[in-house]
Each structure stands twice: as structure tokens, then as C-alpha cells.
Amino acid sequence: MAKVFISGGISMYPDWEWRANFEKAETFLKLMDYEVISPRLIKPIVKEYDIEIEDKEERVWIQYMRACIRDLMNCDYIYFIEGHESSHGSKRERDLARTYCIKELVR
């Protein structure tokens, strides 16, 4: 079964809204018989000696991006949900997917 990573905006939406956006994509992709990797379910990478950044929001964002990038690298496809164009994280994920030949799954 092919693995697909869902990419989309998170920090620019209220919690309930981004979660609903990802859940909708998860349901759709599972019905298409993909193994789905969703940031909604990913735990951040946190280490005791972790990032020395004062801004807590930025530090947490980096910790989540580390985990998302790790999981993206194990996928066959990347799937972008609506609103991804405004997401800094999605832009980085798109660049990495293109660099490492992870195909984009188009709606």
C-alpha cells in the first residue's frame, strides 16, 4: 500500500478548523486505499538539549516540522489540502518532496 503525506496550513487556522481540514483529507485518501500520514497525528520531536529559541511558538513549530519532514521522507506521495499555498511549512514540504522525488498526488 502506498503511503501519502498530507500537507496543509495549520498555524494560520483555529485548532478546530485545521483539524477538520486534515480529517477530511484523511478520510478521502483512506477511501482511495492509501496509507495516510497526517500532521494531525504526528508527535513533535522534543529533546532535552533541543532548540535554543526564546519564542515558544517558533520552537514548537520547528519541533513539529522536524517530525513532519521525517515522516514525509518515508512516503511515496504528498497531498496538498486547500490553503496550503499560505503555509510556510507546506512550502518547505513541497520543496523537499520535489528534491527527493516524492510524487504529488493531485485531486
PDB file of N, CA, C and O in Angstrom, residues 43-50 60 63-64 66:
ATOM      1  N   LYS A  43       3.509  13.406  16.508  1.00  0.00           N
ATOM      2  CA  LYS A  43       4.014  13.988  17.749  1.00  0.00           C
ATOM      3  C   LYS A  43       5.308  14.738  17.439  1.00  0.00           C
ATOM      4  O   LYS A  43       6.123  14.269  16.652  1.00  0.00           O
ATOM      5  N   PRO A  44       5.518  15.894  18.081  1.00  0.00           N
ATOM      6  CA  PRO A  44       6.740  16.655  17.799  1.00  0.00           C
ATOM      7  C   PRO A  44       7.991  15.936  18.303  1.00  0.00           C
ATOM      8  O   PRO A  44       7.920  15.116  19.219  1.00  0.00           O
ATOM      9  N   ILE A  45       9.109  16.255  17.681  1.00  0.00           N
ATOM     10  CA  ILE A  45      10.394  15.733  18.137  1.00  0.00           C
ATOM     11  C   ILE A  45      10.930  16.717  19.173  1.00  0.00           C
ATOM     12  O   ILE A  45      11.230  17.865  18.853  1.00  0.00           O
ATOM     13  N   VAL A  46      11.003  16.272  20.419  1.00  0.00           N
ATOM     14  CA  VAL A  46      11.483  17.125  21.504  1.00  0.00           C
ATOM     15  C   VAL A  46      12.611  16.387  22.208  1.00  0.00           C
ATOM     16  O   VAL A  46      12.465  15.229  22.586  1.00  0.00           O
ATOM     17  N   LYS A  47      13.722  17.071  22.391  1.00  0.00           N
ATOM     18  CA  LYS A  47      14.867  16.500  23.090  1.00  0.00           C
ATOM     19  C   LYS A  47      15.278  17.461  24.192  1.00  0.00           C
ATOM     20  O   LYS A  47      15.048  18.660  24.093  1.00  0.00           O
ATOM     21  N   GLU A  48      15.906  16.943  25.228  1.00  0.00           N
ATOM     22  CA  GLU A  48      16.321  17.787  26.352  1.00  0.00           C
ATOM     23  C   GLU A  48      17.236  18.916  25.900  1.00  0.00           C
ATOM     24  O   GLU A  48      17.158  20.028  26.384  1.00  0.00           O
ATOM     25  N   TYR A  49      18.117  18.636  24.974  1.00  0.00           N
ATOM     26  CA  TYR A  49      19.080  19.629  24.504  1.00  0.00           C
ATOM     27  C   TYR A  49      18.550  20.387  23.294  1.00  0.00           C
ATOM     28  O   TYR A  49      19.296  20.958  22.525  1.00  0.00           O
ATOM     29  N   ASP A  50      17.250  20.395  23.158  1.00  0.00           N
ATOM     30  CA  ASP A  50      16.615  20.892  21.941  1.00  0.00           C
ATOM     31  C   ASP A  50      16.892  22.371  21.690  1.00  0.00           C
ATOM     32  O   ASP A  50      17.615  23.037  22.394  1.00  0.00           O
ATOM     33  N   VAL A  60       8.113  25.314  19.050  1.00  0.00           N
ATOM     34  CA  VAL A  60       7.158  24.217  18.855  1.00  0.00           C
ATOM     35  C   VAL A  60       6.961  23.947  17.364  1.00  0.00           C
ATOM     36  O   VAL A  60       6.926  22.793  16.936  1.00  0.00           O
ATOM     37  N   GLN A  63       9.858  21.972  16.121  1.00  0.00           N
ATOM     38  CA  GLN A  63       9.790  20.589  16.611  1.00  0.00           C
ATOM     39  C   GLN A  63       8.795  19.768  15.789  1.00  0.00           C
ATOM     40  O   GLN A  63       9.061  18.619  15.443  1.00  0.00           O
ATOM     41  N   TYR A  64       7.660  20.356  15.460  1.00  0.00           N
ATOM     42  CA  TYR A  64       6.677  19.656  14.622  1.00  0.00           C
ATOM     43  C   TYR A  64       7.186  19.485  13.196  1.00  0.00           C
ATOM     44  O   TYR A  64       6.992  18.438  12.581  1.00  0.00           O
ATOM     45  N   ARG A  66      10.233  19.145  12.197  1.00  0.00           N
ATOM     46  CA  ARG A  66      11.221  18.057  12.203  1.00  0.00           C
ATOM     47  C   ARG A  66      10.516  16.702  12.082  1.00  0.00           C
ATOM     48  O   ARG A  66      10.936  15.844  11.303  1.00  0.00           O
TER      49      ARG A  66
END
